[in-house]
């Protein structure tokens, strides 16, 4: 393999790992003289046209995810009927390696790691990409400690490829990190990634995942029907606040989880700052009540039938579950009745009320400080706004001046700045084609020199390809005359005379016909 050059550009130097779908190599990019990670798909996958088409689309989507916590995808191509993907090389361990060497981690460290993973997931979700296979093996740590999430969308490509992958025994995702909806064949969305991240957080602080079994079906059954043991029972260092965050992620019903990875990230940051978290504390119910509540939350959904034997809960316990749930509902109703009775009699009605301070237009930190000084709590929701400076409060709910009880929660809608987009790769295109592509991506175009011919070749862009820039901002393209001999566009070294692999956007929609 070391003598083979992929795409006339990438030469494998050392074997790194063998994954569920590919061999992974440390390779050298001859054009830019840098190390890259090269994944060469197994031959049986390359022979599946459905998989190759899905893989191409997912690789293109992943290539547009330019984020500091996401492993960048540089290129994609085919070499002698072997399909490959070229990615950023991260010279560091995976979280799986970290667990093997260190065992369980302190919750503070796990919260820091989880916040970075959540940031990566939220960025991908906003771009319409669901990971579907969040697990310790897909999270790397750079030499500086930065978290990097890899393999976005690859699990979907495998899932959609059809029976060929099943027949070859290829591993398609990991049941240990399946959400209940994945395990039962339901629809998958961003909250499925939140669940999987919850499993990872649980495993990092406990040293083992919440569910284990002799087969993937047995594990999937537990994801759907069983409630996880609270992590504090395994690790006394786990605080009620951190446990509440993890257990909210692991809710069977997606509606009971964090609505987005950004909401999860915000709660993890609150935990690290010593502030109250949004997640509710875990009730210390008995084992039977816990299982009954989990079954009640999930409703009547079941996992697909399987040939391996999984012993269901004993019939007597199943028959008692509705009565346990009914008892809990009656107790809750009684508590609400007592609460309103006490209030109607005026008992304990001396709760102080305060006015919500005017925080609109103030920086987020100052607004939160004002609320705290007033005796109120803040929940921050980020929203894009081209007219309001990033980090500034757009509005508050309840509105400023409203009378509320001390300790009430005030939602701050904070600007995250204008919507951004990824600058597409247009190097080597004609000026006209490049301008059309940039305009389609939401940018304005400034050509240098201004009178450049429309068939001139684009040598560089500012901002560069893959950079995040505000939508509507101007991208400057530098154009060379089509009659002028120039070296290939690069930022570090002179390009070799060999032909480079086509950019992702110009790849064929289907694999080429195999040579006889």
Short mmCIF file of C-alpha atoms in Angstrom, two decimals:
data_model
loop_
_atom_site.label_atom_id
_atom_site.label_comp_id
_atom_site.label_asym_id
_atom_site.label_seq_id
_atom_site.Cartn_x
_atom_site.Cartn_y
_atom_site.Cartn_z
CA UNK A 1 0.00 0.00 0.00
CA UNK A 2 2.89 2.42 0.73
CA UNK A 3 3.92 2.34 -2.97
CA UNK A 4 0.44 3.29 -4.16
CA UNK A 5 -0.50 6.93 -4.67
CA UNK A 6 -4.20 7.80 -4.44
CA UNK A 7 -5.44 10.42 -6.86
CA UNK A 8 -1.85 11.12 -8.00
CA UNK A 9 -1.46 13.01 -4.75
CA UNK A 10 -1.88 11.04 -1.50
CA UNK A 11 0.79 8.46 -0.57
CA UNK A 12 0.02 6.20 2.44
CA UNK A 13 2.91 6.09 4.91
CA UNK A 14 1.61 4.11 7.87
CA UNK A 15 -1.43 2.01 8.77
CA UNK A 16 -3.37 3.59 11.65
CA UNK A 17 -6.52 1.54 12.20
CA UNK A 18 -9.14 -0.74 10.71
CA UNK A 19 -12.69 0.53 11.05
CA UNK A 20 -16.08 -0.92 10.30
CA UNK A 21 -15.95 0.20 6.67
CA UNK A 22 -12.39 1.20 5.84
CA UNK A 23 -8.68 0.89 6.44
CA UNK A 24 -7.23 4.12 7.83
CA UNK A 25 -3.74 5.32 6.89
CA UNK A 26 -1.49 8.23 7.71
CA UNK A 27 -0.71 9.64 4.26
CA UNK A 28 1.27 12.51 2.77
CA UNK A 29 -0.40 15.12 0.57
CA UNK A 30 2.20 15.73 -2.14
CA UNK A 31 0.54 18.92 -3.37
CA UNK A 32 0.43 20.72 -0.02
CA UNK A 33 3.19 18.70 1.71
CA UNK A 34 1.15 17.92 4.80
CA UNK A 35 0.01 14.80 6.67
CA UNK A 36 -3.56 13.65 6.10
CA UNK A 37 -5.72 10.74 7.19
CA UNK A 38 -6.76 8.54 4.26
CA UNK A 39 -9.66 6.09 4.57
CA UNK A 40 -9.74 3.41 1.88
CA UNK A 41 -13.12 1.65 1.73
CA UNK A 42 -13.29 -2.13 1.75
CA UNK A 43 -13.65 -3.60 -1.77
CA UNK A 44 -17.10 -5.06 -1.03
CA UNK A 45 -18.36 -1.54 -0.26
CA UNK A 46 -16.83 -0.05 -3.40
CA UNK A 47 -18.76 -2.63 -5.43
CA UNK A 48 -22.10 -1.40 -4.06
CA UNK A 49 -23.36 1.43 -6.28
CA UNK A 50 -26.01 2.52 -3.76
CA UNK A 51 -23.41 2.85 -1.04
CA UNK A 52 -20.97 4.74 -3.26
CA UNK A 53 -23.64 7.26 -4.27
CA UNK A 54 -24.76 7.78 -0.67
CA UNK A 55 -21.15 7.97 0.49
CA UNK A 56 -20.37 10.61 -2.14
CA UNK A 57 -23.27 12.80 -1.00
CA UNK A 58 -22.42 12.42 2.68
CA UNK A 59 -18.75 13.19 1.99
CA UNK A 60 -19.76 16.36 0.17
CA UNK A 61 -22.00 17.41 3.07
CA UNK A 62 -19.23 16.69 5.59
CA UNK A 63 -16.74 18.66 3.50
CA UNK A 64 -18.84 21.79 4.07
CA UNK A 65 -18.65 21.43 7.87
CA UNK A 66 -15.89 23.88 8.70
CA UNK A 67 -15.72 23.99 12.51
CA UNK A 68 -12.82 23.80 15.00
CA UNK A 69 -14.39 20.75 16.70
CA UNK A 70 -15.03 18.81 13.48
CA UNK A 71 -12.40 16.82 11.58
CA UNK A 72 -12.20 18.48 8.15
CA UNK A 73 -12.88 16.47 4.99
CA UNK A 74 -10.47 17.52 2.24
CA UNK A 75 -11.11 15.24 -0.72
CA UNK A 76 -12.85 12.17 -2.11
CA UNK A 77 -12.02 9.95 -5.05
CA UNK A 78 -11.54 6.53 -6.64
CA UNK A 79 -8.36 4.60 -7.38
CA UNK A 80 -8.46 1.20 -9.13
CA UNK A 81 -12.04 0.57 -7.96
CA UNK A 82 -11.17 1.53 -4.38
CA UNK A 83 -13.01 4.58 -3.07
CA UNK A 84 -11.25 6.78 -0.55
CA UNK A 85 -11.81 9.87 1.55
CA UNK A 86 -9.09 12.28 2.68
CA UNK A 87 -9.45 13.97 6.06
CA UNK A 88 -7.59 16.18 8.49
CA UNK A 89 -5.00 14.17 10.44
CA UNK A 90 -5.37 14.51 14.22
CA UNK A 91 -2.25 13.30 16.01
CA UNK A 92 -3.94 12.26 19.22
CA UNK A 93 -5.98 9.54 20.96
CA UNK A 94 -9.68 8.83 20.71
CA UNK A 95 -11.93 8.94 23.76
CA UNK A 96 -11.95 5.13 23.53
CA UNK A 97 -8.16 5.16 23.98
CA UNK A 98 -8.54 7.58 26.88
CA UNK A 99 -11.01 5.27 28.64
CA UNK A 100 -8.69 2.30 28.21
CA UNK A 101 -5.73 4.12 29.75
CA UNK A 102 -7.41 6.25 32.43
CA UNK A 103 -10.69 4.53 33.24
CA UNK A 104 -13.50 6.84 34.27
CA UNK A 105 -12.90 10.59 34.18
CA UNK A 106 -13.81 13.40 36.57
CA UNK A 107 -17.20 15.00 35.75
CA UNK A 108 -15.62 18.45 35.31
CA UNK A 109 -13.33 17.13 32.59
CA UNK A 110 -16.19 15.22 30.98
CA UNK A 111 -18.33 18.37 30.95
CA UNK A 112 -15.58 20.24 29.10
CA UNK A 113 -15.24 17.45 26.54
CA UNK A 114 -19.01 17.13 26.18
CA UNK A 115 -19.44 20.86 25.58
CA UNK A 116 -17.03 20.73 22.64
CA UNK A 117 -18.73 17.64 21.17
CA UNK A 118 -22.09 19.38 21.52
CA UNK A 119 -20.71 22.46 19.73
CA UNK A 120 -19.64 20.27 16.81
CA UNK A 121 -23.00 18.48 16.68
CA UNK A 122 -24.97 21.72 16.83
CA UNK A 123 -22.97 23.19 13.94
CA UNK A 124 -23.61 20.07 11.86
CA UNK A 125 -27.30 19.97 12.77
CA UNK A 126 -27.73 23.58 11.65
CA UNK A 127 -26.22 22.51 8.32
CA UNK A 128 -28.71 19.65 8.06
CA UNK A 129 -26.22 16.87 8.87
CA UNK A 130 -27.04 14.28 11.58
CA UNK A 131 -24.07 12.24 12.79
CA UNK A 132 -25.97 9.02 13.71
CA UNK A 133 -22.89 7.30 15.17
CA UNK A 134 -21.61 9.42 18.07
CA UNK A 135 -19.32 7.20 20.16
CA UNK A 136 -15.92 7.43 21.90
CA UNK A 137 -14.14 5.97 18.88
CA UNK A 138 -15.35 8.85 16.70
CA UNK A 139 -14.06 11.59 19.01
CA UNK A 140 -10.37 12.50 18.93
CA UNK A 141 -8.23 14.73 21.14
CA UNK A 142 -5.57 16.89 19.47
CA UNK A 143 -2.14 17.38 21.10
CA UNK A 144 -3.47 20.66 22.54
CA UNK A 145 -6.49 18.89 24.04
CA UNK A 146 -9.00 20.19 21.50
CA UNK A 147 -11.91 17.84 20.82
CA UNK A 148 -12.46 16.73 17.21
CA UNK A 149 -15.52 14.77 16.04
CA UNK A 150 -15.16 12.65 12.90
CA UNK A 151 -17.19 10.47 10.50
CA UNK A 152 -20.23 12.73 10.08
CA UNK A 153 -22.93 11.10 7.99
CA UNK A 154 -20.96 7.91 7.28
CA UNK A 155 -23.33 5.76 9.33
CA UNK A 156 -26.24 6.98 7.20
CA UNK A 157 -24.40 5.99 4.03
CA UNK A 158 -23.93 2.49 5.44
CA UNK A 159 -27.52 2.23 6.64
CA UNK A 160 -28.97 3.23 3.28
CA UNK A 161 -26.71 0.96 1.22
CA UNK A 162 -29.01 -2.03 1.53
CA UNK A 163 -28.61 -5.75 1.99
CA UNK A 164 -25.08 -6.04 0.59
CA UNK A 165 -23.58 -4.53 3.72
CA UNK A 166 -25.53 -6.85 5.96
CA UNK A 167 -24.43 -9.85 3.97
CA UNK A 168 -20.78 -8.89 4.22
CA UNK A 169 -21.02 -8.54 7.99
CA UNK A 170 -20.05 -4.87 7.93
CA UNK A 171 -20.62 -3.09 11.23
CA UNK A 172 -23.24 -0.36 10.73
CA UNK A 173 -23.18 1.84 13.80
CA UNK A 174 -22.83 0.65 17.39
CA UNK A 175 -25.87 -0.57 19.31
CA UNK A 176 -24.31 0.60 22.58
CA UNK A 177 -24.94 4.22 21.53
CA UNK A 178 -28.24 3.76 19.67
CA UNK A 179 -31.10 6.04 20.60
CA UNK A 180 -34.42 4.29 21.31
CA UNK A 181 -35.78 5.55 18.00
CA UNK A 182 -32.80 4.10 16.13
CA UNK A 183 -33.15 0.79 17.96
CA UNK A 184 -36.85 0.57 17.10
CA UNK A 185 -36.49 1.69 13.48
CA UNK A 186 -38.04 5.11 14.01
CA UNK A 187 -37.19 8.50 12.53
CA UNK A 188 -33.83 10.00 13.49
CA UNK A 189 -33.17 13.69 14.14
CA UNK A 190 -30.77 15.93 16.05
CA UNK A 191 -32.11 14.67 19.38
CA UNK A 192 -30.87 11.18 18.48
CA UNK A 193 -27.32 12.57 18.50
CA UNK A 194 -28.09 14.20 21.87
CA UNK A 195 -29.04 10.77 23.25
CA UNK A 196 -25.85 9.18 21.91
CA UNK A 197 -23.77 11.97 23.45
CA UNK A 198 -25.56 11.28 26.73
CA UNK A 199 -24.40 7.65 26.51
CA UNK A 200 -20.84 8.87 25.92
CA UNK A 201 -20.99 11.25 28.91
CA UNK A 202 -22.33 8.41 31.07
CA UNK A 203 -19.54 6.07 29.96
CA UNK A 204 -16.84 8.68 30.56
CA UNK A 205 -17.83 9.28 34.20
CA UNK A 206 -18.77 5.68 35.05
CA UNK A 207 -16.22 3.73 33.01
CA UNK A 208 -18.89 1.66 31.27
CA UNK A 209 -21.97 2.44 29.15
CA UNK A 210 -25.45 2.40 30.71
CA UNK A 211 -26.49 -0.76 28.88
CA UNK A 212 -24.60 -3.93 28.00
CA UNK A 213 -25.64 -7.30 26.57
CA UNK A 214 -24.58 -10.43 24.74
CA UNK A 215 -25.83 -9.15 21.39
CA UNK A 216 -26.73 -5.88 19.67
CA UNK A 217 -30.41 -6.87 19.86
CA UNK A 218 -30.21 -7.34 23.63
CA UNK A 219 -28.61 -3.91 24.02
CA UNK A 220 -31.13 -2.27 21.69
CA UNK A 221 -33.96 -3.78 23.74
CA UNK A 222 -32.63 -2.10 26.87
CA UNK A 223 -32.35 1.27 25.11
CA UNK A 224 -36.05 1.03 24.29
CA UNK A 225 -37.45 -0.54 27.48
CA UNK A 226 -35.06 -0.15 30.43
CA UNK A 227 -34.11 2.93 32.44
CA UNK A 228 -30.39 3.51 33.06
CA UNK A 229 -29.01 3.32 36.58
CA UNK A 230 -28.14 6.91 37.66
CA UNK A 231 -24.37 7.40 37.23
CA UNK A 232 -23.91 8.62 40.82
CA UNK A 233 -24.56 5.07 42.01
CA UNK A 234 -21.38 4.00 40.20
CA UNK A 235 -19.30 7.13 40.80
CA UNK A 236 -19.84 9.23 43.97
CA UNK A 237 -18.04 12.17 42.31
CA UNK A 238 -21.05 12.68 40.03
CA UNK A 239 -23.05 15.63 41.38
CA UNK A 240 -26.86 15.89 41.16
CA UNK A 241 -26.51 18.67 38.57
CA UNK A 242 -24.26 16.67 36.24
CA UNK A 243 -26.39 13.57 36.73
CA UNK A 244 -29.49 15.57 35.78
CA UNK A 245 -27.82 16.63 32.53
CA UNK A 246 -26.86 13.07 31.60
CA UNK A 247 -30.26 11.61 32.46
CA UNK A 248 -32.08 14.32 30.47
CA UNK A 249 -30.01 13.31 27.44
CA UNK A 250 -30.99 9.67 28.01
CA UNK A 251 -34.76 10.26 28.10
CA UNK A 252 -36.59 7.59 26.09
CA UNK A 253 -38.94 10.14 24.55
CA UNK A 254 -37.04 12.62 22.32
CA UNK A 255 -39.41 15.38 23.47
CA UNK A 256 -38.03 15.02 27.01
CA UNK A 257 -34.40 15.47 25.93
CA UNK A 258 -32.61 18.72 25.17
CA UNK A 259 -34.22 20.15 22.04
CA UNK A 260 -30.81 20.81 20.51
CA UNK A 261 -27.14 20.12 21.06
CA UNK A 262 -26.71 23.85 21.77
CA UNK A 263 -29.11 23.60 24.71
CA UNK A 264 -27.09 20.67 26.06
CA UNK A 265 -23.86 22.62 25.59
CA UNK A 266 -25.31 25.61 27.46
CA UNK A 267 -26.27 23.40 30.41
CA UNK A 268 -22.80 21.82 30.52
CA UNK A 269 -21.26 25.30 30.61
CA UNK A 270 -23.61 26.31 33.42
CA UNK A 271 -22.49 23.26 35.36
CA UNK A 272 -18.82 24.18 34.88
CA UNK A 273 -19.54 27.76 35.99
CA UNK A 274 -21.30 26.57 39.14
CA UNK A 275 -24.64 27.96 38.00
CA UNK A 276 -28.03 26.17 38.23
CA UNK A 277 -28.69 23.85 35.30
CA UNK A 278 -31.94 23.56 33.38
CA UNK A 279 -32.19 19.78 33.73
CA UNK A 280 -34.36 18.60 36.61
CA UNK A 281 -32.78 16.43 39.36
CA UNK A 282 -33.28 12.68 39.07
CA UNK A 283 -36.00 11.27 41.36
CA UNK A 284 -34.75 8.48 43.63
CA UNK A 285 -37.42 5.97 42.67
CA UNK A 286 -37.17 2.25 43.28
CA UNK A 287 -36.20 -0.15 40.52
CA UNK A 288 -39.77 -1.14 39.70
CA UNK A 289 -40.99 2.45 39.52
CA UNK A 290 -38.04 3.41 37.34
CA UNK A 291 -38.75 0.64 34.84
CA UNK A 292 -42.44 1.42 34.84
CA UNK A 293 -41.85 5.11 34.19
CA UNK A 294 -39.45 4.29 31.35
CA UNK A 295 -42.00 1.98 29.74
CA UNK A 296 -44.73 4.60 30.19
CA UNK A 297 -42.62 7.35 28.57
CA UNK A 298 -41.88 5.16 25.57
CA UNK A 299 -45.49 4.07 25.01
CA UNK A 300 -46.18 1.07 22.80
CA UNK A 301 -43.14 1.28 20.50
CA UNK A 302 -41.18 -1.93 20.23
CA UNK A 303 -37.97 -3.00 18.58
CA UNK A 304 -38.15 -5.16 15.43
CA UNK A 305 -38.48 -8.91 15.91
CA UNK A 306 -35.18 -10.77 16.22
CA UNK A 307 -34.08 -14.39 16.14
CA UNK A 308 -31.95 -14.12 19.25
CA UNK A 309 -33.75 -14.69 22.54
CA UNK A 310 -34.33 -11.71 24.81
CA UNK A 311 -36.22 -12.45 27.99
CA UNK A 312 -38.89 -9.80 28.65
CA UNK A 313 -39.83 -8.57 32.09
CA UNK A 314 -41.87 -11.07 34.15
CA UNK A 315 -45.60 -10.89 33.55
CA UNK A 316 -46.58 -10.06 37.16
CA UNK A 317 -44.30 -7.02 37.20
CA UNK A 318 -45.66 -5.87 33.83
CA UNK A 319 -49.21 -6.09 35.20
CA UNK A 320 -48.31 -3.94 38.21
CA UNK A 321 -46.71 -1.18 36.12
CA UNK A 322 -49.97 0.68 35.29
CA UNK A 323 -50.92 0.76 38.98
CA UNK A 324 -47.55 2.20 39.93
CA UNK A 325 -47.90 4.91 37.28
CA UNK A 326 -51.48 5.62 38.41
CA UNK A 327 -50.29 5.97 42.01
CA UNK A 328 -47.59 8.45 40.98
CA UNK A 329 -50.11 10.49 38.99
CA UNK A 330 -52.53 10.60 41.96
CA UNK A 331 -49.76 11.71 44.31
CA UNK A 332 -48.75 14.47 41.89
CA UNK A 333 -52.36 15.63 41.58
CA UNK A 334 -52.70 15.69 45.37
CA UNK A 335 -49.54 17.78 45.67
CA UNK A 336 -50.88 20.31 43.13
CA UNK A 337 -54.22 20.46 44.98
CA UNK A 338 -52.50 21.17 48.30
CA UNK A 339 -50.33 23.83 46.67
CA UNK A 340 -53.31 25.78 45.28
CA UNK A 341 -55.26 25.34 48.52
CA UNK A 342 -52.40 26.85 50.49
CA UNK A 343 -52.16 29.75 48.06
CA UNK A 344 -55.91 30.39 48.14
CA UNK A 345 -55.83 30.60 51.95
CA UNK A 346 -53.01 33.12 51.79
CA UNK A 347 -50.57 30.88 53.62
CA UNK A 348 -47.00 31.74 52.68
CA UNK A 349 -48.20 34.38 50.22
CA UNK A 350 -45.51 36.84 51.22
CA UNK A 351 -43.26 35.86 48.30
CA UNK A 352 -41.51 38.99 47.10
CA UNK A 353 -42.04 40.21 43.55
CA UNK A 354 -39.55 42.17 41.49
CA UNK A 355 -39.57 43.95 38.15
CA UNK A 356 -37.61 42.45 35.29
CA UNK A 357 -34.75 44.88 34.61
CA UNK A 358 -34.25 46.40 31.17
CA UNK A 359 -31.55 44.19 29.65
CA UNK A 360 -32.37 44.65 25.96
CA UNK A 361 -29.38 45.97 24.04
CA UNK A 362 -26.92 45.04 26.79
CA UNK A 363 -24.08 42.50 26.49
CA UNK A 364 -25.06 39.01 27.63
CA UNK A 365 -22.71 38.98 30.64
CA UNK A 366 -24.02 42.34 31.88
CA UNK A 367 -27.64 41.24 31.38
CA UNK A 368 -27.10 38.04 33.36
CA UNK A 369 -25.41 40.01 36.14
CA UNK A 370 -28.35 42.44 36.33
CA UNK A 371 -30.83 39.58 36.57
CA UNK A 372 -28.78 37.90 39.28
CA UNK A 373 -28.61 41.13 41.29
CA UNK A 374 -32.39 41.42 40.99
CA UNK A 375 -32.87 37.88 42.29
CA UNK A 376 -33.78 36.33 38.95
CA UNK A 377 -32.30 33.51 36.88
CA UNK A 378 -31.33 33.65 33.22
CA UNK A 379 -31.74 31.16 30.40
CA UNK A 380 -29.94 32.10 27.19
CA UNK A 381 -31.23 31.28 23.70
CA UNK A 382 -28.96 32.15 20.77
CA UNK A 383 -30.51 33.41 17.54
CA UNK A 384 -29.02 34.82 14.36
CA UNK A 385 -29.59 38.52 13.71
CA UNK A 386 -27.83 40.57 11.06
CA UNK A 387 -28.76 43.88 12.72
CA UNK A 388 -27.73 43.18 16.33
CA UNK A 389 -24.11 42.74 17.38
CA UNK A 390 -23.17 39.22 18.44
CA UNK A 391 -23.42 38.70 22.20
CA UNK A 392 -26.06 41.42 22.64
CA UNK A 393 -29.52 40.80 24.12
CA UNK A 394 -32.26 41.14 21.49
CA UNK A 395 -35.26 40.60 23.77
CA UNK A 396 -36.29 39.13 27.11
CA UNK A 397 -39.24 37.01 28.21
CA UNK A 398 -40.97 38.14 30.43
CA UNK A 399 -40.55 41.65 29.05
CA UNK A 400 -38.58 44.28 30.99
CA UNK A 401 -40.77 45.95 33.61
CA UNK A 402 -42.94 42.87 34.17
CA UNK A 403 -43.60 41.89 37.79
CA UNK A 404 -42.42 38.36 38.62
CA UNK A 405 -41.67 36.35 41.75
CA UNK A 406 -38.13 36.39 43.09
CA UNK A 407 -36.20 33.44 41.70
CA UNK A 408 -38.19 33.35 38.46
CA UNK A 409 -36.50 32.47 35.20
CA UNK A 410 -36.03 35.08 32.45
CA UNK A 411 -35.24 33.94 28.91
CA UNK A 412 -32.66 36.10 27.14
CA UNK A 413 -32.64 35.99 23.35
CA UNK A 414 -29.04 36.80 22.47
CA UNK A 415 -27.72 37.58 18.99
CA UNK A 416 -25.17 35.19 17.55
CA UNK A 417 -24.53 37.65 14.71
CA UNK A 418 -25.54 37.35 11.07
CA UNK A 419 -26.10 34.00 9.41
CA UNK A 420 -22.91 32.56 7.98
CA UNK A 421 -22.10 30.29 5.07
CA UNK A 422 -19.09 28.30 3.91
CA UNK A 423 -17.03 29.82 1.10
CA UNK A 424 -17.16 27.16 -1.64
CA UNK A 425 -14.08 25.82 -3.42
CA UNK A 426 -13.75 27.68 -6.73
CA UNK A 427 -10.00 27.55 -7.36
CA UNK A 428 -9.25 26.50 -10.94
CA UNK A 429 -12.70 27.54 -12.22
CA UNK A 430 -13.31 30.29 -14.74
CA UNK A 431 -14.15 33.67 -13.26
CA UNK A 432 -17.73 33.43 -14.55
CA UNK A 433 -18.35 29.96 -13.11
CA UNK A 434 -16.73 30.91 -9.80
CA UNK A 435 -18.86 34.05 -9.51
CA UNK A 436 -22.05 32.08 -10.18
CA UNK A 437 -21.16 29.51 -7.53
CA UNK A 438 -20.29 32.16 -4.93
CA UNK A 439 -23.48 34.10 -5.62
CA UNK A 440 -25.51 30.89 -5.29
CA UNK A 441 -23.89 30.37 -1.88
CA UNK A 442 -25.11 33.79 -0.75
CA UNK A 443 -22.02 35.95 -1.31
CA UNK A 444 -21.20 39.02 -3.36
CA UNK A 445 -18.16 38.86 -5.64
CA UNK A 446 -15.27 41.27 -6.19
CA UNK A 447 -12.97 40.32 -9.07
CA UNK A 448 -9.26 41.22 -9.13
CA UNK A 449 -8.29 42.68 -11.52
CA UNK A 450 -11.71 44.32 -12.07
CA UNK A 451 -11.52 43.93 -15.86
CA UNK A 452 -10.51 40.26 -15.74
CA UNK A 453 -11.83 38.13 -18.59
CA UNK A 454 -14.81 35.94 -17.73
CA UNK A 455 -12.89 32.88 -18.91
CA UNK A 456 -9.87 33.72 -16.72
CA UNK A 457 -8.87 31.14 -14.11
CA UNK A 458 -9.40 31.77 -10.39
CA UNK A 459 -6.09 31.46 -8.50
CA UNK A 460 -7.21 32.46 -4.99
CA UNK A 461 -10.13 33.71 -2.93
CA UNK A 462 -10.37 35.87 0.16
CA UNK A 463 -11.74 34.52 2.47
CA UNK A 464 -10.30 31.16 1.41
CA UNK A 465 -12.24 28.00 0.51
CA UNK A 466 -13.97 26.41 3.49
CA UNK A 467 -13.93 29.58 5.60
CA UNK A 468 -17.07 30.76 7.40
CA UNK A 469 -18.20 34.23 6.28
CA UNK A 470 -21.37 36.29 6.84
CA UNK A 471 -23.99 35.76 4.17
CA UNK A 472 -24.11 38.75 1.87
CA UNK A 473 -20.46 39.63 2.48
CA UNK A 474 -18.00 40.03 -0.38
CA UNK A 475 -15.58 37.31 -1.51
CA UNK A 476 -12.61 38.63 -3.48
CA UNK A 477 -11.42 36.37 -6.32
CA UNK A 478 -8.04 36.82 -7.97
CA UNK A 479 -8.15 35.85 -11.65
CA UNK A 480 -5.31 34.99 -14.03
CA UNK A 481 -5.58 35.35 -17.81
CA UNK A 482 -6.45 32.05 -19.53
CA UNK A 483 -3.45 32.52 -21.84
CA UNK A 484 -1.03 32.95 -18.94
CA UNK A 485 0.82 29.87 -17.68
CA UNK A 486 0.45 29.62 -13.93
CA UNK A 487 1.23 27.04 -11.31
CA UNK A 488 -1.62 25.20 -9.59
CA UNK A 489 -3.31 27.19 -6.79
CA UNK A 490 -1.63 26.40 -3.49
CA UNK A 491 -0.61 28.18 -0.33
CA UNK A 492 2.56 26.36 0.64
CA UNK A 493 4.47 24.49 -2.06
CA UNK A 494 4.79 24.34 -5.83
CA UNK A 495 2.36 21.84 -7.30
CA UNK A 496 3.86 18.67 -8.84
CA UNK A 497 3.16 17.90 -12.47
CA UNK A 498 0.87 14.99 -11.61
CA UNK A 499 -2.87 15.41 -12.01
CA UNK A 500 -4.72 16.16 -8.79
CA UNK A 501 -7.95 14.60 -7.62
CA UNK A 502 -11.08 16.49 -8.62
CA UNK A 503 -12.74 18.61 -5.95
CA UNK A 504 -15.77 17.11 -4.26
CA UNK A 505 -18.19 19.31 -6.15
CA UNK A 506 -17.09 17.89 -9.52
CA UNK A 507 -17.26 14.20 -8.67
CA UNK A 508 -19.47 11.94 -10.81
CA UNK A 509 -22.89 11.03 -9.51
CA UNK A 510 -22.10 7.34 -9.84
CA UNK A 511 -18.89 5.29 -9.84
CA UNK A 512 -17.17 4.80 -13.20
CA UNK A 513 -17.59 1.53 -15.02
CA UNK A 514 -14.97 -1.00 -13.91
CA UNK A 515 -12.16 -1.56 -16.36
CA UNK A 516 -12.09 -5.01 -18.02
#
